[in-house]
CSV table of C-alpha atoms and ligand atoms in Angstrom, one decimal:
chain,number,residue,atom,x,y,z
U,1,UNK,CA,0.0,0.0,0.0
U,2,UNK,CA,1.4,3.4,-1.0
U,3,UNK,CA,1.9,6.3,1.5
U,4,UNK,CA,-1.1,8.1,0.3
U,5,UNK,CA,-3.4,5.1,0.7
U,6,UNK,CA,-2.1,4.6,4.2
U,7,UNK,CA,-2.8,8.3,5.0
U,8,UNK,CA,-6.3,8.1,3.6
U,9,UNK,CA,-7.1,4.9,5.5
U,10,UNK,CA,-5.8,6.4,8.7
U,11,UNK,CA,-7.5,9.8,8.6
U,12,UNK,CA,-10.5,9.2,6.3
U,13,UNK,CA,-11.4,5.6,6.3
U,14,UNK,CA,-15.0,6.2,5.0
U,15,UNK,CA,-14.1,8.7,2.2
U,16,UNK,CA,-15.0,8.2,-1.4
U,17,UNK,CA,-12.2,7.6,-3.9
U,18,UNK,CA,-10.3,10.5,-5.4
U,19,UNK,CA,-7.0,11.2,-7.1
U,20,UNK,CA,-6.5,14.2,-4.9
U,21,UNK,CA,-3.7,13.6,-2.3
U,22,UNK,CA,-4.6,13.2,1.3
U,23,UNK,CA,-2.5,16.1,2.5
U,24,UNK,CA,-4.2,18.3,-0.1
U,25,UNK,CA,-7.6,17.2,1.2
U,26,UNK,CA,-6.6,17.9,4.8
U,27,UNK,CA,-5.5,21.4,3.8
U,28,UNK,CA,-8.6,22.0,1.7
U,29,UNK,CA,-10.8,20.9,4.6
U,30,UNK,CA,-9.0,23.3,7.0
U,31,UNK,CA,-9.3,26.2,4.6
U,32,UNK,CA,-13.0,25.5,3.9
U,33,UNK,CA,-13.9,25.1,7.5
U,34,UNK,CA,-12.4,28.5,8.4
U,35,UNK,CA,-14.5,30.5,5.8
U,36,UNK,CA,-17.2,32.8,7.0
U,37,UNK,CA,-20.9,31.7,6.9
U,38,UNK,CA,-22.1,30.7,3.5
U,39,UNK,CA,-22.6,27.6,1.4
U,40,UNK,CA,-20.0,25.3,-0.2
U,41,UNK,CA,-20.1,24.4,-3.9
U,42,UNK,CA,-18.0,22.3,-6.3
U,43,UNK,CA,-17.8,22.2,-10.1
U,44,UNK,CA,-16.3,18.8,-11.1
U,45,UNK,CA,-17.5,16.1,-8.7
U,46,UNK,CA,-16.9,12.9,-10.6
U,47,UNK,CA,-17.1,10.1,-8.0
U,48,UNK,CA,-17.5,12.6,-5.2
U,49,UNK,CA,-14.1,12.2,-3.7
U,50,UNK,CA,-13.5,15.8,-2.7
U,51,UNK,CA,-17.2,16.6,-2.4
U,52,UNK,CA,-17.5,14.0,0.4
U,53,UNK,CA,-15.0,16.0,2.5
U,54,UNK,CA,-16.9,19.2,1.8
U,55,UNK,CA,-20.1,17.5,2.9
U,56,UNK,CA,-18.4,16.3,6.1
U,57,UNK,CA,-17.3,19.8,7.1
U,58,UNK,CA,-20.6,21.4,6.0
U,59,UNK,CA,-22.6,19.0,8.1
U,60,UNK,CA,-20.8,20.0,11.3
U,61,UNK,CA,-21.2,23.7,10.4
U,62,UNK,CA,-24.8,23.6,9.2
U,63,UNK,CA,-23.9,24.8,5.7
U,64,UNK,CA,-25.6,23.9,2.4
U,65,UNK,CA,-23.6,22.1,-0.3
U,66,UNK,CA,-24.2,22.4,-4.1
U,67,UNK,CA,-22.4,20.0,-6.4
U,68,UNK,CA,-22.2,20.3,-10.2
U,69,UNK,CA,-21.1,17.8,-12.8
U,70,UNK,CA,-22.1,16.5,-16.2
U,71,UNK,CA,-22.3,13.0,-14.6
U,72,UNK,CA,-24.9,11.8,-12.2
U,73,UNK,CA,-23.4,11.8,-8.7
U,74,UNK,CA,-25.0,10.8,-5.4
U,75,UNK,CA,-24.0,12.4,-2.1
U,76,UNK,CA,-26.7,12.4,0.5
U,77,UNK,CA,-26.0,15.7,2.3
U,78,UNK,CA,-25.7,17.8,-0.9
U,79,UNK,CA,-27.9,19.3,-3.7
U,80,UNK,CA,-26.4,17.6,-6.7
U,81,UNK,CA,-27.0,19.1,-10.1
U,82,UNK,CA,-26.3,17.3,-13.4
U,83,UNK,CA,-25.4,19.4,-16.4
U,84,UNK,CA,-22.8,21.8,-17.8
U,85,UNK,CA,-22.0,24.5,-15.3
U,86,UNK,CA,-22.7,27.4,-15.3
U,87,UNK,CA,-25.7,26.7,-17.6
U,88,UNK,CA,-26.9,24.3,-15.0
U,89,UNK,CA,-26.5,26.6,-12.1
U,90,UNK,CA,-29.4,26.8,-9.6
U,91,UNK,CA,-30.0,29.6,-7.1
U,92,UNK,CA,-27.5,29.4,-4.2
U,93,UNK,CA,-27.0,31.3,-1.1
U,94,UNK,CA,-23.8,33.4,-0.8
U,95,UNK,CA,-20.8,31.1,-1.4
U,96,UNK,CA,-18.1,30.7,1.3
U,97,UNK,CA,-16.0,28.1,-0.5
U,98,UNK,CA,-16.0,27.2,-4.2
U,99,UNK,CA,-14.0,24.2,-5.3
U,100,UNK,CA,-13.3,24.5,-9.0
U,101,UNK,CA,-12.1,21.1,-10.4
U,102,UNK,CA,-13.3,21.0,-14.0
U,103,UNK,CA,-10.0,20.5,-15.8
U,104,UNK,CA,-10.3,22.9,-18.7
U,105,UNK,CA,-9.5,26.6,-19.3
U,106,UNK,CA,-12.9,27.5,-20.7
U,107,UNK,CA,-14.9,25.7,-18.0
U,108,UNK,CA,-12.7,27.3,-15.3
U,109,UNK,CA,-13.2,30.8,-16.7
U,110,UNK,CA,-16.9,30.4,-17.0
U,111,UNK,CA,-17.3,28.8,-13.6
U,112,UNK,CA,-15.3,31.6,-11.9
U,113,UNK,CA,-17.2,34.3,-13.7
U,114,UNK,CA,-20.4,32.8,-12.4
U,115,UNK,CA,-19.5,32.3,-8.8
U,116,UNK,CA,-17.3,35.4,-8.2
U,117,UNK,CA,-20.3,37.8,-7.7
U,118,UNK,CA,-21.8,35.3,-5.3
U,119,UNK,CA,-18.8,34.9,-3.0
U,120,UNK,CA,-18.9,36.2,0.5
U,121,UNK,CA,-16.1,38.6,1.7
U,122,UNK,CA,-13.4,36.3,3.1
U,123,UNK,CA,-14.6,33.4,1.0
U,124,UNK,CA,-12.3,31.1,-0.9
U,125,UNK,CA,-12.1,29.9,-4.5
U,126,UNK,CA,-10.0,26.8,-4.5
U,127,UNK,CA,-8.5,25.3,-7.7
U,128,UNK,CA,-7.5,21.7,-8.0
U,129,UNK,CA,-6.2,21.8,-11.5
U,130,UNK,CA,-3.1,23.9,-11.1
U,131,UNK,CA,-0.8,21.3,-12.6
U,132,UNK,CA,1.5,21.3,-15.5
U,133,UNK,CA,-0.3,18.6,-17.4
U,134,UNK,CA,-3.6,20.5,-17.7
U,135,UNK,CA,-2.6,23.4,-20.0
U,136,UNK,CA,-4.3,26.7,-19.5
U,137,UNK,CA,-5.5,26.3,-15.9
U,138,UNK,CA,-2.9,28.7,-14.4
U,139,UNK,CA,-3.4,30.9,-17.4
U,140,UNK,CA,-7.1,31.2,-16.6
U,141,UNK,CA,-6.4,32.1,-13.0
U,142,UNK,CA,-3.8,34.7,-13.9
U,143,UNK,CA,-6.1,36.3,-16.5
U,144,UNK,CA,-8.8,36.7,-14.0
U,145,UNK,CA,-6.9,37.5,-10.8
U,146,UNK,CA,-3.5,38.7,-11.9
U,147,UNK,CA,-1.1,37.9,-9.0
U,148,UNK,CA,-3.9,38.1,-6.4
U,149,UNK,CA,-3.8,34.3,-5.7
U,150,UNK,CA,-2.2,32.2,-2.9
U,151,UNK,CA,-0.2,29.1,-3.4
U,152,UNK,CA,-1.1,26.8,-0.5
U,153,UNK,CA,1.3,24.6,1.6
U,154,UNK,CA,0.4,21.7,-0.6
U,155,UNK,CA,1.0,23.7,-3.8
U,156,UNK,CA,-2.6,24.3,-4.7
U,157,UNK,CA,-3.8,27.7,-5.8
U,158,UNK,CA,-6.6,29.6,-4.2
U,159,UNK,CA,-8.1,33.1,-4.3
U,160,UNK,CA,-9.4,34.8,-1.1
U,161,UNK,CA,-12.2,37.3,-1.7
U,162,UNK,CA,-11.2,40.5,0.0
U,163,UNK,CA,-13.1,41.6,3.1
U,164,UNK,CA,-14.6,45.1,3.1
U,165,UNK,CA,-12.2,47.8,4.5
R,1,SAM,C1,-11.1,15.8,-12.2
R,1,SAM,S1,-12.8,15.4,-12.2
R,1,SAM,C2,-13.3,15.9,-10.6
R,1,SAM,C3,-12.7,15.1,-9.5
R,1,SAM,C4,-13.3,15.2,-8.2
R,1,SAM,N1,-13.4,16.6,-7.7
R,1,SAM,C5,-12.6,14.3,-7.2
R,1,SAM,O1,-12.5,14.7,-6.1
R,1,SAM,O2,-12.2,13.2,-7.5
R,1,SAM,C6,-13.4,16.7,-13.3
R,1,SAM,C7,-14.9,16.6,-13.5
R,1,SAM,O3,-15.4,17.9,-14.0
R,1,SAM,C8,-16.5,17.7,-14.7
R,1,SAM,N2,-16.7,18.9,-15.5
R,1,SAM,C9,-15.9,19.5,-16.4
R,1,SAM,N3,-16.4,20.6,-16.9
R,1,SAM,C10,-17.6,20.7,-16.3
R,1,SAM,C11,-18.7,21.7,-16.5
R,1,SAM,N4,-18.6,22.8,-17.3
R,1,SAM,N5,-19.8,21.5,-15.7
R,1,SAM,C12,-19.9,20.5,-14.9
R,1,SAM,N6,-19.0,19.5,-14.7
R,1,SAM,C13,-17.8,19.7,-15.5
R,1,SAM,C14,-16.3,16.4,-15.5
R,1,SAM,O4,-17.5,15.8,-15.9
R,1,SAM,C15,-15.4,15.6,-14.5
R,1,SAM,O5,-16.3,14.7,-13.8
């Protein structure tokens, strides 16, 4: 068993499968849990691997969760919407944590354009796809946010929505 499998079994024995590394998940959970009141949402759910963790946090904090994918997904605690985001978007309360994991430049740009006006001050837009083998992801982030992004301890990129002065 690899190191990541051991980590997942130790800390998250009931979690759904995901290619996202355990330490990234732990950091994402910590960052999401610290956001101000508001819902969680995710674009790119697949088998629900990261969404499962968002639901776990949301349950303890009494937040709503909205999950979007072109595939059918089933996660009991969340509102799951099948279709191409943002065309498929349903009304949501102000968003505290948006997880954007949809792999492609155009989908990332369109997803962020939709969620940005709905983010609460102090909210977080977290990107999974900032990796060299998915061309254009970092380009999309830089075009939208310039250098106003954070590289996390586990080398993920996120954007924190400024709080009012
Ligand atoms: C890398 S997978 C998501 C992985 C998942 N977050 C996990 O934890 O394992 C990317 C998913 O994004 C979905 N996707 C891509 N573009 C989308 C869009 N515009 N709207 C909805 N889903 C999209 C794909 O169907 C695919 O299931």
